[in-house]
Amino acid sequence: MSTAKTLDGKTAVVTGASSGIGCSIAEQLGEAGACVFLSGRTEESMLESKKRIEASGGRAEVITADIRDPAQVRGLIQAAVDFTGRLDIMVNNAGVGFPASIMEGDAENWRTMLETNILALLVGCQSAVKAMRACNAEGQIVNISSIAAQRNNSGVYGSTKHAVNAISATLREELEDDTIRVTNVMPGVIATNFARHFDTQFVEGVAKMAGIDVKLTQGERIPPEVLETLADKMKQVLGHPDDVARAVLFAVNQPIEVNLADIVVRPPKSMNLGG
Ligand SMILES: NC(=O)c1ccc[n+]([C@@H]2O[C@H](COP(=O)([O-])OP(=O)(O)OC[C@H]3O[C@@H](n4cnc5c(N)ncnc54)[C@H](OP(=O)(O)O)[C@@H]3O)[C@@H](O)[C@H]2O)c1
């Protein structure tokens, strides 16, 4: 965890901050001095993060939003600007994955992935750039993609992450003459609630390998102590959300003339979970 207040005076928005990678990113940005706006649908866990950020001397606000609605994404950025007068860091992190073959996949799950992983991220990028330009920020946009974007046969979820890579690269070029940089982060398999839509028997089997006996319900959150134990006992194949957050913190702390374009953060061994 960082203690240096390198982001003092900066305003940051993090989507998907109620769980996993986004939660770690929000807390590390807050500990580094940014005023962080945490957004997600689950208020309780974001209020816990707000408390931890404030205990470290930082500032944080919680905004519940369903980012599948573009108006709510715009409203989130507007709220940050209304409150602090600026926007410096935008982390488009919220995402979902429903593993299924194309022939067995469900169109509503595809819609959810397309709207959350692509549409919300696009609206987040556009609104954030407008807000950053309006306050002459040295802005940092961070888009959370996936190592699934490094393979062509990574399913519908993977195709949303290919889109994230393309959007990041396109926006980076559009912003070459602005003081705004774009970093695309591709995590490997990380122990988070991302697995909530996976086959429960599969996730329970992975937990068993770490010595954990747990009964899960598909679509519901995985107990935090299970995730922590998994990350701790299976370090070779499962990363910790803090690993990704440290990479994001490193990227947003670079001078504005340096663009860390793409970052892959993964555990040493690869395990194909569709992540
Ligand atoms: N974990 C991995 O192995 C892995 C690997 C590569 C990439 N990623 C990417 O990392 C990002 C973060 O995922 P994670 O692993 O941290 O999973 P996670 O623990 O399930 O967190 C996902 C976050 O996105 C939020 N979210 C989902 N749909 C939303 C919506 N419609 N409106 C608002 N918030 C919404 C969730 O909020 P609520 O829970 O409050 O609904 C939650 O805060 C995603 O983009 C994912 O694709 C993950």
Short mmCIF file of N, CA, C and O in Angstrom, two decimals, residues 13-19 22 26 36-42 46 61-67 72-73 76 93-94:
data_model
loop_
_atom_site.label_atom_id
_atom_site.label_comp_id
_atom_site.label_asym_id
_atom_site.label_seq_id
_atom_site.Cartn_x
_atom_site.Cartn_y
_atom_site.Cartn_z
N VAL A 13 -12.35 9.40 -10.49
CA VAL A 13 -13.60 8.62 -10.53
C VAL A 13 -13.22 7.18 -10.86
O VAL A 13 -12.42 6.94 -11.77
N VAL A 14 -13.76 6.23 -10.09
CA VAL A 14 -13.50 4.81 -10.35
C VAL A 14 -14.84 4.10 -10.48
O VAL A 14 -15.65 4.11 -9.54
N THR A 15 -15.11 3.48 -11.62
CA THR A 15 -16.33 2.68 -11.75
C THR A 15 -16.04 1.25 -11.28
O THR A 15 -14.90 0.79 -11.32
N GLY A 16 -17.09 0.59 -10.82
CA GLY A 16 -16.90 -0.78 -10.32
C GLY A 16 -16.06 -0.80 -9.06
O GLY A 16 -15.29 -1.73 -8.82
N ALA A 17 -16.24 0.24 -8.21
CA ALA A 17 -15.40 0.37 -7.01
C ALA A 17 -15.99 -0.38 -5.82
O ALA A 17 -15.42 -0.34 -4.73
N SER A 18 -17.10 -1.08 -6.03
CA SER A 18 -17.73 -1.78 -4.90
C SER A 18 -17.18 -3.18 -4.70
O SER A 18 -17.63 -3.89 -3.80
N SER A 19 -16.20 -3.58 -5.51
CA SER A 19 -15.71 -4.95 -5.42
C SER A 19 -14.36 -5.08 -6.13
O SER A 19 -14.04 -4.27 -7.01
N GLY A 22 -11.59 -2.74 -8.78
CA GLY A 22 -11.99 -1.33 -8.65
C GLY A 22 -11.91 -0.85 -7.22
O GLY A 22 -11.52 0.30 -6.95
N ALA A 26 -9.55 2.21 -6.08
CA ALA A 26 -10.11 3.39 -5.39
C ALA A 26 -9.37 3.63 -4.09
O ALA A 26 -8.98 4.77 -3.77
N VAL A 36 -11.49 10.66 -4.15
CA VAL A 36 -11.98 9.57 -5.00
C VAL A 36 -13.50 9.47 -4.97
O VAL A 36 -14.11 9.45 -3.90
N PHE A 37 -14.10 9.39 -6.16
CA PHE A 37 -15.53 9.12 -6.28
C PHE A 37 -15.68 7.65 -6.64
O PHE A 37 -15.29 7.23 -7.73
N LEU A 38 -16.21 6.89 -5.69
CA LEU A 38 -16.39 5.44 -5.90
C LEU A 38 -17.77 5.20 -6.45
O LEU A 38 -18.77 5.67 -5.89
N SER A 39 -17.84 4.44 -7.54
CA SER A 39 -19.16 4.16 -8.11
C SER A 39 -19.35 2.66 -8.33
O SER A 39 -18.43 1.95 -8.71
N GLY A 40 -20.56 2.21 -8.05
CA GLY A 40 -20.94 0.82 -8.23
C GLY A 40 -22.41 0.70 -7.86
O GLY A 40 -23.06 1.72 -7.62
N ARG A 41 -22.91 -0.52 -7.79
CA ARG A 41 -24.32 -0.66 -7.41
C ARG A 41 -24.47 -1.04 -5.95
O ARG A 41 -25.56 -0.89 -5.39
N THR A 42 -23.40 -1.55 -5.33
CA THR A 42 -23.50 -2.02 -3.95
C THR A 42 -22.91 -0.98 -3.01
O THR A 42 -21.69 -0.84 -2.89
N MET A 46 -18.81 0.10 -0.68
CA MET A 46 -18.14 1.36 -1.02
C MET A 46 -18.04 2.27 0.21
O MET A 46 -17.05 3.00 0.37
N GLU A 61 -16.03 9.94 -1.86
CA GLU A 61 -17.49 10.05 -1.95
C GLU A 61 -18.00 8.81 -2.66
O GLU A 61 -17.33 8.26 -3.55
N VAL A 62 -19.21 8.39 -2.28
CA VAL A 62 -19.81 7.19 -2.85
C VAL A 62 -21.01 7.58 -3.70
O VAL A 62 -21.88 8.33 -3.25
N ILE A 63 -21.05 7.08 -4.93
CA ILE A 63 -22.20 7.36 -5.80
C ILE A 63 -22.69 6.04 -6.38
O ILE A 63 -21.97 5.38 -7.13
N THR A 64 -23.90 5.64 -5.99
CA THR A 64 -24.43 4.39 -6.57
C THR A 64 -25.00 4.71 -7.96
O THR A 64 -25.69 5.71 -8.15
N ALA A 65 -24.66 3.87 -8.90
CA ALA A 65 -25.12 4.10 -10.27
C ALA A 65 -25.12 2.78 -11.02
O ALA A 65 -24.32 1.89 -10.73
N ASP A 66 -26.04 2.67 -11.97
CA ASP A 66 -26.00 1.54 -12.91
C ASP A 66 -25.44 2.10 -14.21
O ASP A 66 -26.11 2.84 -14.94
N ILE A 67 -24.20 1.74 -14.49
CA ILE A 67 -23.51 2.39 -15.61
C ILE A 67 -23.95 1.89 -16.98
O ILE A 67 -23.46 2.39 -17.99
N GLN A 72 -26.42 7.94 -16.35
CA GLN A 72 -25.87 7.76 -15.00
C GLN A 72 -24.35 7.89 -15.01
O GLN A 72 -23.75 8.36 -14.04
N VAL A 73 -23.71 7.49 -16.10
CA VAL A 73 -22.25 7.66 -16.20
C VAL A 73 -21.92 9.15 -16.28
O VAL A 73 -21.03 9.65 -15.58
N LEU A 76 -22.39 10.78 -12.93
CA LEU A 76 -21.31 10.46 -11.99
C LEU A 76 -20.14 11.42 -12.17
O LEU A 76 -19.60 11.97 -11.20
N ASN A 93 -13.43 0.83 -14.93
CA ASN A 93 -13.08 -0.53 -14.46
C ASN A 93 -14.25 -1.50 -14.46
O ASN A 93 -14.06 -2.69 -14.69
N ALA A 94 -15.47 -1.02 -14.22
CA ALA A 94 -16.61 -1.94 -14.05
C ALA A 94 -16.72 -2.88 -15.25
O ALA A 94 -16.56 -2.46 -16.39
#
